[in-house]
Amino acid sequence: MIDPHVHLRDWDQAEKETLGHGMEVAFRCKIDELFDMPNTNPPLTTEAAIRKRLKDAAHASQDVRYHLWAGVTSDLKQVEEVASLAKTLFPSVIGLKLFAGHSTGNMGLVDEAMQRTVYQTLAKVGYEGMVAVHCEKESLLKSDLEDAHDFSSHSLARPVEAEVASVFDQIQFSEEAGFKGHLHICHLSSIEALRGIEEAKRNHRRISCAVTPHHALLTTEDAKDRSLYAKMNPPLRSETQRSSLFAALLQGRVDWIETDHAPHTLVDKEAGACGIPGFSGLLLLVKQLIEHGASPALLTQLLGGRILQVARLEEREISIPSYDQLSDLSLAASLAYPYDSFSKLRLR
């Protein structure tokens, strides 16, 4: 299986996870290809950092195919340089990542004029690869509704409207800029945003989207249980949103599943850090999709087939664990981390 959205930490965050640990756990879960995100510390925004990360990953595991997303910043020269580097180092550098809202790592480009300029710059230099986007519109966030003692309040502070508006912004800004590349919308948490992406597809845009295990399986009700530490960006949503996204997966309306695997220490989570380990949840989601009638062909597309097409990687077999293996593998994966947001679901 392929997981195209992970945060493997390491370097100045090695206490959260190392490349070796994350890749080992992934491989035990039958995930043999990973796309790592750039909000590391230091971030993957320079040629030196990117080349060092690729070298470190090669030393960390011989079992897992490793790629990374290079981060873009507000420095337009850096955008040009990293776009050129993505061409040179493809497929090791699988594409670019734009944070259209702040999240872990504080790499957000929240100014809309700057977002437009990034797409204009990419169009000017002829970049036609992938740009993955974290969509949350900063001006629609409501930080005053955040209650540090109630993780479910995170969904009030970062409402659905912020995601939907940002998705529509990215579609509009990239089109107006003449961007010829592929736009990927990360970790959808709302069915309304999916409808906007489907409209863009009907208009022949190069665009894709993904759903995470936590947005397909968990809700704000789960976030009320503090022991699950179920706080992430974008947040968990209502049962209506969750069930709609799960149905969309079964209907083949979503391009792929991505975990947004993002481990922290227990101390960090107690302090409100956003992000949860995702490999355990991925296996539980596959199990539930099978129980709801997902065909082998659909699962193959969701867990690697479509990613290979969009990323323009060489076609290969996507191997998915058997139904009987999924629960045991998920439990084993959860034991690799100091907390498990999917534990309640496993007992249902």
mmCIF file of C-alpha atoms in Angstrom:
data_model
loop_
_atom_site.group_PDB
_atom_site.id
_atom_site.type_symbol
_atom_site.label_atom_id
_atom_site.label_comp_id
_atom_site.label_asym_id
_atom_site.label_seq_id
_atom_site.Cartn_x
_atom_site.Cartn_y
_atom_site.Cartn_z
ATOM 1 C CA MET A 1 0.000 0.000 0.000
ATOM 2 C CA ILE A 2 1.029 3.637 -0.473
ATOM 3 C CA ASP A 3 0.565 6.381 2.113
ATOM 4 C CA PRO A 4 1.112 9.726 0.354
ATOM 5 C CA HIS A 5 0.802 11.933 3.450
ATOM 6 C CA VAL A 6 2.949 11.290 6.530
ATOM 7 C CA HIS A 7 4.940 13.376 9.000
ATOM 8 C CA LEU A 8 7.910 11.274 10.071
ATOM 9 C CA ARG A 9 9.455 13.978 12.292
ATOM 10 C CA ASP A 10 13.096 13.096 13.215
ATOM 11 C CA TRP A 11 15.949 15.637 13.285
ATOM 12 C CA ASP A 12 15.093 18.226 15.953
ATOM 13 C CA GLN A 13 11.863 16.306 16.652
ATOM 14 C CA ALA A 14 13.364 12.841 17.070
ATOM 15 C CA GLU A 15 11.657 12.500 20.452
ATOM 16 C CA LYS A 16 8.335 12.353 18.569
ATOM 17 C CA GLU A 17 9.492 9.819 15.979
ATOM 18 C CA THR A 18 12.493 8.954 13.829
ATOM 19 C CA LEU A 19 12.511 8.116 10.153
ATOM 20 C CA GLY A 20 13.549 4.576 11.003
ATOM 21 C CA HIS A 21 10.731 4.052 13.497
ATOM 22 C CA GLY A 22 8.003 5.460 11.271
ATOM 23 C CA MET A 23 9.140 3.489 8.246
ATOM 24 C CA GLU A 24 9.438 0.276 10.260
ATOM 25 C CA VAL A 25 5.908 0.590 11.677
ATOM 26 C CA ALA A 26 4.536 1.441 8.226
ATOM 27 C CA PHE A 27 6.210 -1.598 6.683
ATOM 28 C CA ARG A 28 4.795 -3.862 9.396
ATOM 29 C CA CYS A 29 1.379 -2.529 8.398
ATOM 30 C CA LYS A 30 2.018 -3.528 4.759
ATOM 31 C CA ILE A 31 2.687 0.071 3.681
ATOM 32 C CA ASP A 32 5.762 0.007 1.481
ATOM 33 C CA GLU A 33 5.740 3.516 -0.005
ATOM 34 C CA LEU A 34 5.547 6.865 1.826
ATOM 35 C CA PHE A 35 5.368 10.548 0.854
ATOM 36 C CA ASP A 36 6.791 12.653 3.718
ATOM 37 C CA MET A 37 5.609 16.215 4.393
ATOM 38 C CA PRO A 38 7.980 19.215 4.614
ATOM 39 C CA ASN A 39 7.030 20.761 7.986
ATOM 40 C CA THR A 40 9.942 19.054 9.679
ATOM 41 C CA ASN A 41 12.367 20.889 11.939
ATOM 42 C CA PRO A 42 14.304 22.245 10.092
ATOM 43 C CA PRO A 43 11.770 22.383 7.232
ATOM 44 C CA LEU A 44 12.240 20.849 3.790
ATOM 45 C CA THR A 45 12.405 24.156 1.941
ATOM 46 C CA THR A 46 16.052 24.253 0.836
ATOM 47 C CA GLU A 47 18.117 22.020 -1.427
ATOM 48 C CA ALA A 48 20.483 21.174 1.428
ATOM 49 C CA ALA A 49 17.671 20.067 3.759
ATOM 50 C CA ILE A 50 15.913 18.097 1.026
ATOM 51 C CA ARG A 51 19.049 16.248 -0.039
ATOM 52 C CA LYS A 52 19.933 15.472 3.583
ATOM 53 C CA ARG A 53 16.426 14.133 4.220
ATOM 54 C CA LEU A 54 16.589 11.853 1.195
ATOM 55 C CA LYS A 55 19.996 10.562 2.293
ATOM 56 C CA ASP A 56 18.823 9.965 5.870
ATOM 57 C CA ALA A 57 15.712 8.151 4.678
ATOM 58 C CA ALA A 58 17.770 5.887 2.419
ATOM 59 C CA HIS A 59 19.895 4.923 5.407
ATOM 60 C CA ALA A 60 16.849 4.441 7.661
ATOM 61 C CA SER A 61 15.107 1.746 5.604
ATOM 62 C CA GLN A 62 15.731 -0.479 2.631
ATOM 63 C CA ASP A 63 12.162 -1.805 2.682
ATOM 64 C CA VAL A 64 10.100 1.341 2.102
ATOM 65 C CA ARG A 65 10.060 3.509 -1.018
ATOM 66 C CA TYR A 66 10.503 7.052 0.276
ATOM 67 C CA HIS A 67 9.473 10.339 -1.360
ATOM 68 C CA LEU A 68 9.027 13.817 0.064
ATOM 69 C CA TRP A 69 6.996 16.930 -0.593
ATOM 70 C CA ALA A 70 9.133 20.086 -0.812
ATOM 71 C CA GLY A 71 7.675 23.072 1.012
ATOM 72 C CA VAL A 72 7.014 26.454 -0.590
ATOM 73 C CA THR A 73 7.465 29.733 1.262
ATOM 74 C CA SER A 74 6.632 33.399 0.654
ATOM 75 C CA ASP A 75 10.072 33.928 -0.911
ATOM 76 C CA LEU A 76 9.373 33.778 -4.651
ATOM 77 C CA LYS A 77 12.987 32.955 -5.451
ATOM 78 C CA GLN A 78 12.658 29.978 -3.127
ATOM 79 C CA VAL A 79 9.468 28.930 -4.945
ATOM 80 C CA GLU A 80 11.326 29.000 -8.258
ATOM 81 C CA GLU A 81 14.284 27.081 -6.828
ATOM 82 C CA VAL A 82 12.206 24.389 -5.164
ATOM 83 C CA ALA A 83 10.089 23.938 -8.305
ATOM 84 C CA SER A 84 13.277 23.389 -10.296
ATOM 85 C CA LEU A 85 14.562 20.987 -7.652
ATOM 86 C CA ALA A 86 11.301 19.027 -7.758
ATOM 87 C CA LYS A 87 11.810 18.524 -11.492
ATOM 88 C CA THR A 88 15.448 17.506 -11.066
ATOM 89 C CA LEU A 89 14.909 15.130 -8.158
ATOM 90 C CA PHE A 90 11.586 13.604 -9.221
ATOM 91 C CA PRO A 91 10.329 11.105 -8.117
ATOM 92 C CA SER A 92 12.315 11.357 -4.853
ATOM 93 C CA VAL A 93 10.765 14.816 -4.560
ATOM 94 C CA ILE A 94 7.212 13.903 -5.465
ATOM 95 C CA GLY A 95 5.809 17.432 -5.562
ATOM 96 C CA LEU A 96 5.344 20.685 -3.649
ATOM 97 C CA LYS A 97 3.337 21.432 -0.506
ATOM 98 C CA LEU A 98 1.476 24.675 0.157
ATOM 99 C CA PHE A 99 0.010 25.316 3.603
ATOM 100 C CA ALA A 100 -2.879 27.692 2.866
ATOM 101 C CA GLY A 101 -3.444 27.914 6.611
ATOM 102 C CA HIS A 102 -1.240 27.526 9.673
ATOM 103 C CA SER A 103 -0.772 24.087 11.131
ATOM 104 C CA THR A 104 2.043 22.254 12.916
ATOM 105 C CA GLY A 105 5.341 23.827 11.890
ATOM 106 C CA ASN A 106 3.951 27.321 11.232
ATOM 107 C CA MET A 107 4.532 27.140 7.468
ATOM 108 C CA GLY A 108 1.204 28.713 6.555
ATOM 109 C CA LEU A 109 0.951 31.170 3.651
ATOM 110 C CA VAL A 110 -2.294 32.683 4.852
ATOM 111 C CA ASP A 111 -2.248 35.847 2.744
ATOM 112 C CA GLU A 112 -4.463 35.273 -0.285
ATOM 113 C CA ALA A 113 -2.433 37.585 -2.501
ATOM 114 C CA MET A 114 0.644 35.509 -1.700
ATOM 115 C CA GLN A 115 -1.197 32.282 -2.515
ATOM 116 C CA ARG A 116 -2.091 33.729 -5.905
ATOM 117 C CA THR A 117 1.507 34.785 -6.446
ATOM 118 C CA VAL A 118 2.811 31.296 -5.682
ATOM 119 C CA TYR A 119 0.614 29.818 -8.426
ATOM 120 C CA GLN A 120 1.649 32.608 -10.795
ATOM 121 C CA THR A 121 5.302 31.883 -10.079
ATOM 122 C CA LEU A 122 4.847 28.151 -10.672
ATOM 123 C CA ALA A 123 3.067 28.889 -13.941
ATOM 124 C CA LYS A 124 5.832 31.279 -15.012
ATOM 125 C CA VAL A 125 8.583 28.679 -14.509
ATOM 126 C CA GLY A 126 6.537 25.967 -16.226
ATOM 127 C CA TYR A 127 6.077 23.699 -13.223
ATOM 128 C CA GLU A 128 3.467 21.055 -14.090
ATOM 129 C CA GLY A 129 3.932 18.611 -11.219
ATOM 130 C CA MET A 130 1.779 18.159 -8.128
ATOM 131 C CA VAL A 131 1.019 20.792 -5.520
ATOM 132 C CA ALA A 132 -0.568 19.411 -2.350
ATOM 133 C CA VAL A 133 -2.529 21.960 -0.329
ATOM 134 C CA HIS A 134 -3.618 22.146 3.297
ATOM 135 C CA CYS A 135 -6.854 24.126 3.008
ATOM 136 C CA GLU A 136 -8.097 26.213 5.947
ATOM 137 C CA LYS A 137 -8.874 29.901 5.407
ATOM 138 C CA GLU A 138 -7.265 31.799 8.259
ATOM 139 C CA SER A 139 -9.760 34.680 8.256
ATOM 140 C CA LEU A 140 -12.613 32.265 9.033
ATOM 141 C CA LEU A 141 -10.977 30.619 12.040
ATOM 142 C CA LYS A 142 -12.497 31.396 15.443
ATOM 143 C CA SER A 143 -9.749 30.925 18.009
ATOM 144 C CA ASP A 144 -11.906 32.401 20.776
ATOM 145 C CA LEU A 145 -14.076 29.254 20.666
ATOM 146 C CA GLU A 146 -11.139 26.986 21.534
ATOM 147 C CA ASP A 147 -11.364 25.398 24.999
ATOM 148 C CA ALA A 148 -8.031 23.869 25.996
ATOM 149 C CA HIS A 149 -9.844 21.400 28.261
ATOM 150 C CA ASP A 150 -12.181 20.129 25.530
ATOM 151 C CA PHE A 151 -10.530 18.892 22.336
ATOM 152 C CA SER A 152 -13.907 18.727 20.588
ATOM 153 C CA SER A 153 -14.001 22.544 20.659
ATOM 154 C CA HIS A 154 -11.238 22.509 18.047
ATOM 155 C CA SER A 155 -13.916 21.885 15.423
ATOM 156 C CA LEU A 156 -15.634 25.106 16.477
ATOM 157 C CA ALA A 157 -12.417 27.089 16.301
ATOM 158 C CA ARG A 158 -11.612 25.700 12.830
ATOM 159 C CA PRO A 159 -15.060 25.325 11.239
ATOM 160 C CA VAL A 160 -16.068 23.554 8.042
ATOM 161 C CA GLU A 161 -16.545 26.922 6.349
ATOM 162 C CA ALA A 162 -12.820 27.652 6.645
ATOM 163 C CA GLU A 163 -11.929 24.487 4.760
ATOM 164 C CA VAL A 164 -14.574 24.915 2.068
ATOM 165 C CA ALA A 165 -13.650 28.546 1.379
ATOM 166 C CA SER A 166 -9.958 27.695 1.125
ATOM 167 C CA VAL A 167 -10.605 24.822 -1.279
ATOM 168 C CA PHE A 168 -12.566 27.145 -3.567
ATOM 169 C CA ASP A 169 -9.789 29.753 -3.234
ATOM 170 C CA GLN A 170 -7.089 27.319 -4.364
ATOM 171 C CA ILE A 171 -9.130 26.157 -7.328
ATOM 172 C CA GLN A 172 -9.805 29.744 -8.380
ATOM 173 C CA PHE A 173 -6.311 31.142 -7.717
ATOM 174 C CA SER A 174 -4.518 28.326 -9.540
ATOM 175 C CA GLU A 175 -6.838 28.584 -12.547
ATOM 176 C CA GLU A 176 -6.533 32.361 -12.812
ATOM 177 C CA ALA A 177 -2.754 32.057 -12.593
ATOM 178 C CA GLY A 178 -2.648 29.649 -15.519
ATOM 179 C CA PHE A 179 -1.153 26.903 -13.356
ATOM 180 C CA LYS A 180 -0.863 23.757 -15.510
ATOM 181 C CA GLY A 181 0.123 21.359 -12.757
ATOM 182 C CA HIS A 182 -1.955 18.986 -10.634
ATOM 183 C CA LEU A 183 -3.705 20.384 -7.557
ATOM 184 C CA HIS A 184 -4.160 17.919 -4.691
ATOM 185 C CA ILE A 185 -6.443 18.844 -1.781
ATOM 186 C CA CYS A 186 -5.233 17.104 1.364
ATOM 187 C CA HIS A 187 -7.251 15.514 4.178
ATOM 188 C CA LEU A 188 -10.831 16.559 3.358
ATOM 189 C CA SER A 189 -13.052 16.865 6.408
ATOM 190 C CA SER A 190 -16.276 18.042 4.733
ATOM 191 C CA ILE A 191 -18.580 16.811 2.003
ATOM 192 C CA GLU A 192 -19.140 20.403 0.825
ATOM 193 C CA ALA A 193 -15.468 20.720 -0.100
ATOM 194 C CA LEU A 194 -15.673 17.445 -2.014
ATOM 195 C CA ARG A 195 -18.552 18.810 -4.102
ATOM 196 C CA GLY A 196 -16.407 21.789 -5.085
ATOM 197 C CA ILE A 197 -13.588 19.488 -6.158
ATOM 198 C CA GLU A 198 -15.997 17.360 -8.183
ATOM 199 C CA GLU A 199 -17.183 20.488 -9.985
ATOM 200 C CA ALA A 200 -13.581 21.359 -10.826
ATOM 201 C CA LYS A 201 -13.070 17.845 -12.207
ATOM 202 C CA ARG A 202 -16.120 18.292 -14.416
ATOM 203 C CA ASN A 203 -14.440 21.447 -15.706
ATOM 204 C CA HIS A 204 -11.425 19.320 -16.675
ATOM 205 C CA ARG A 205 -9.114 20.586 -13.967
ATOM 206 C CA ARG A 206 -6.176 18.439 -12.898
ATOM 207 C CA ILE A 207 -7.260 17.982 -9.298
ATOM 208 C CA SER A 208 -7.538 15.220 -6.708
ATOM 209 C CA CYS A 209 -8.495 14.846 -3.065
ATOM 210 C CA ALA A 210 -7.999 12.456 -0.175
ATOM 211 C CA VAL A 211 -9.700 11.479 3.069
ATOM 212 C CA THR A 212 -7.938 10.333 6.236
ATOM 213 C CA PRO A 213 -8.910 7.417 8.489
ATOM 214 C CA HIS A 214 -9.710 9.791 11.342
ATOM 215 C CA HIS A 215 -12.101 11.910 9.284
ATOM 216 C CA ALA A 216 -13.790 8.763 7.923
ATOM 217 C CA LEU A 217 -14.073 6.956 11.275
ATOM 218 C CA LEU A 218 -14.085 9.462 14.155
ATOM 219 C CA THR A 219 -16.247 12.454 15.097
ATOM 220 C CA THR A 220 -16.306 15.390 17.476
ATOM 221 C CA GLU A 221 -17.998 13.082 19.979
ATOM 222 C CA ASP A 222 -14.817 10.986 20.046
ATOM 223 C CA ALA A 223 -12.766 14.141 20.580
ATOM 224 C CA LYS A 224 -14.661 14.755 23.832
ATOM 225 C CA ASP A 225 -12.851 11.747 25.302
ATOM 226 C CA ARG A 226 -9.601 13.429 26.284
ATOM 227 C CA SER A 227 -7.779 10.105 26.628
ATOM 228 C CA LEU A 228 -7.990 9.677 22.831
ATOM 229 C CA TYR A 229 -6.144 12.976 22.192
ATOM 230 C CA ALA A 230 -8.169 13.281 18.976
ATOM 231 C CA LYS A 231 -7.069 16.776 17.996
ATOM 232 C CA MET A 232 -5.732 17.557 14.531
ATOM 233 C CA ASN A 233 -5.964 20.038 11.635
ATOM 234 C CA PRO A 234 -8.484 20.081 10.084
ATOM 235 C CA PRO A 235 -10.484 18.883 13.099
ATOM 236 C CA LEU A 236 -12.897 16.000 13.439
ATOM 237 C CA ARG A 237 -16.420 16.830 12.305
ATOM 238 C CA SER A 238 -20.012 15.793 12.937
ATOM 239 C CA GLU A 239 -21.407 12.323 12.348
ATOM 240 C CA THR A 240 -23.168 13.715 9.271
ATOM 241 C CA GLN A 241 -19.847 14.806 7.771
ATOM 242 C CA ARG A 242 -18.078 11.591 8.779
ATOM 243 C CA SER A 243 -20.723 9.288 7.336
ATOM 244 C CA SER A 244 -20.903 11.355 4.136
ATOM 245 C CA LEU A 245 -17.157 11.080 3.584
ATOM 246 C CA PHE A 246 -17.208 7.348 4.351
ATOM 247 C CA ALA A 247 -20.000 6.912 1.790
ATOM 248 C CA ALA A 248 -18.017 8.973 -0.721
ATOM 249 C CA LEU A 249 -15.084 6.576 -0.304
ATOM 250 C CA LEU A 250 -17.373 3.629 -1.051
ATOM 251 C CA GLN A 251 -18.791 5.444 -4.076
ATOM 252 C CA GLY A 252 -15.349 6.048 -5.571
ATOM 253 C CA ARG A 253 -15.712 9.832 -5.334
ATOM 254 C CA VAL A 254 -12.436 10.243 -3.394
ATOM 255 C CA ASP A 255 -9.114 9.695 -5.151
ATOM 256 C CA TRP A 256 -7.258 8.051 -2.299
ATOM 257 C CA ILE A 257 -6.837 7.516 1.419
ATOM 258 C CA GLU A 258 -3.946 9.234 3.206
ATOM 259 C CA THR A 259 -3.223 8.882 6.917
ATOM 260 C CA ASP A 260 -1.719 12.294 7.748
ATOM 261 C CA HIS A 261 0.303 10.198 10.216
ATOM 262 C CA ALA A 262 1.631 12.779 12.703
ATOM 263 C CA PRO A 263 2.983 11.451 16.022
ATOM 264 C CA HIS A 264 3.764 13.542 19.090
ATOM 265 C CA THR A 265 4.919 12.752 22.582
ATOM 266 C CA LEU A 266 2.245 12.291 25.214
ATOM 267 C CA VAL A 267 3.426 15.509 26.886
ATOM 268 C CA ASP A 268 2.886 17.387 23.618
ATOM 269 C CA LYS A 269 -0.601 15.951 23.212
ATOM 270 C CA GLU A 270 -1.529 16.882 26.774
ATOM 271 C CA ALA A 271 -0.495 20.429 25.895
ATOM 272 C CA GLY A 272 -2.824 20.406 22.871
ATOM 273 C CA ALA A 273 -0.518 19.509 19.964
ATOM 274 C CA CYS A 274 -2.365 18.710 16.739
ATOM 275 C CA GLY A 275 -1.790 15.437 14.904
ATOM 276 C CA ILE A 276 -2.258 11.719 15.551
ATOM 277 C CA PRO A 277 -0.552 8.495 14.430
ATOM 278 C CA GLY A 278 -2.429 7.088 11.465
ATOM 279 C CA PHE A 279 -1.209 3.638 10.455
ATOM 280 C CA SER A 280 -3.472 1.829 12.918
ATOM 281 C CA GLY A 281 -6.477 3.807 11.734
ATOM 282 C CA LEU A 282 -5.727 3.077 8.089
ATOM 283 C CA LEU A 283 -6.045 -0.656 8.725
ATOM 284 C CA LEU A 284 -9.276 -0.166 10.655
ATOM 285 C CA LEU A 285 -10.675 1.926 7.811
ATOM 286 C CA VAL A 286 -9.807 -0.761 5.253
ATOM 287 C CA LYS A 287 -11.559 -3.297 7.482
ATOM 288 C CA GLN A 288 -14.711 -1.196 7.690
ATOM 289 C CA LEU A 289 -14.718 -0.492 3.962
ATOM 290 C CA ILE A 290 -14.574 -4.230 3.289
ATOM 291 C CA GLU A 291 -17.423 -4.810 5.750
ATOM 292 C CA HIS A 292 -19.472 -2.247 3.830
ATOM 293 C CA GLY A 293 -18.897 -3.909 0.488
ATOM 294 C CA ALA A 294 -15.825 -2.203 -0.974
ATOM 295 C CA SER A 295 -14.544 -4.219 -3.926
ATOM 296 C CA PRO A 296 -10.883 -5.261 -4.302
ATOM 297 C CA ALA A 297 -10.656 -2.962 -7.337
ATOM 298 C CA LEU A 298 -11.871 0.052 -5.331
ATOM 299 C CA LEU A 299 -9.499 -0.683 -2.450
ATOM 300 C CA THR A 300 -6.600 -0.998 -4.873
ATOM 301 C CA GLN A 301 -7.388 2.443 -6.295
ATOM 302 C CA LEU A 302 -7.795 4.046 -2.856
ATOM 303 C CA LEU A 303 -4.625 2.531 -1.424
ATOM 304 C CA GLY A 304 -2.180 3.146 -4.221
ATOM 305 C CA GLY A 305 -3.494 2.679 -7.738
ATOM 306 C CA ARG A 306 -4.801 6.206 -8.216
ATOM 307 C CA ILE A 307 -1.732 7.698 -6.520
ATOM 308 C CA LEU A 308 0.545 5.969 -9.006
ATOM 309 C CA GLN A 309 -1.456 7.493 -11.872
ATOM 310 C CA VAL A 310 -1.599 11.051 -10.529
ATOM 311 C CA ALA A 311 2.015 11.117 -9.316
ATOM 312 C CA ARG A 312 3.133 9.605 -12.631
ATOM 313 C CA LEU A 313 4.990 6.779 -10.949
ATOM 314 C CA GLU A 314 5.687 3.440 -12.554
ATOM 315 C CA GLU A 315 2.754 1.060 -12.305
ATOM 316 C CA ARG A 316 3.171 -1.778 -9.830
ATOM 317 C CA GLU A 317 1.098 -4.214 -7.827
ATOM 318 C CA ILE A 318 -0.682 -2.811 -4.770
ATOM 319 C CA SER A 319 -0.840 -5.482 -2.072
ATOM 320 C CA ILE A 320 -3.538 -5.096 0.608
ATOM 321 C CA PRO A 321 -3.659 -7.175 3.823
ATOM 322 C CA SER A 322 -6.341 -9.831 4.045
ATOM 323 C CA TYR A 323 -9.447 -9.060 6.068
ATOM 324 C CA ASP A 324 -8.359 -11.502 8.770
ATOM 325 C CA GLN A 325 -5.042 -9.692 9.221
ATOM 326 C CA LEU A 326 -6.366 -6.174 9.604
ATOM 327 C CA SER A 327 -7.390 -6.100 13.279
ATOM 328 C CA ASP A 328 -4.181 -7.735 14.525
ATOM 329 C CA LEU A 329 -1.997 -5.463 12.409
ATOM 330 C CA SER A 330 -3.904 -2.399 13.627
ATOM 331 C CA LEU A 331 -3.477 -3.384 17.266
ATOM 332 C CA ALA A 332 0.238 -3.975 16.760
ATOM 333 C CA ALA A 333 0.613 -0.578 15.102
ATOM 334 C CA SER A 334 -1.173 1.198 17.935
ATOM 335 C CA LEU A 335 1.284 -0.245 20.473
ATOM 336 C CA ALA A 336 4.117 1.612 18.734
ATOM 337 C CA TYR A 337 2.842 4.977 20.039
ATOM 338 C CA PRO A 338 2.083 6.295 23.560
ATOM 339 C CA TYR A 339 -1.576 6.963 22.772
ATOM 340 C CA ASP A 340 -4.079 5.615 20.257
ATOM 341 C CA SER A 341 -6.974 7.721 19.046
ATOM 342 C CA PHE A 342 -8.547 4.685 17.353
ATOM 343 C CA SER A 343 -8.694 2.452 20.449
ATOM 344 C CA LYS A 344 -12.347 3.161 21.172
ATOM 345 C CA LEU A 345 -13.292 2.335 17.600
ATOM 346 C CA ARG A 346 -11.395 -0.965 17.781
ATOM 347 C CA LEU A 347 -13.627 -2.055 20.660
ATOM 348 C CA ARG A 348 -16.919 -1.259 18.927
#
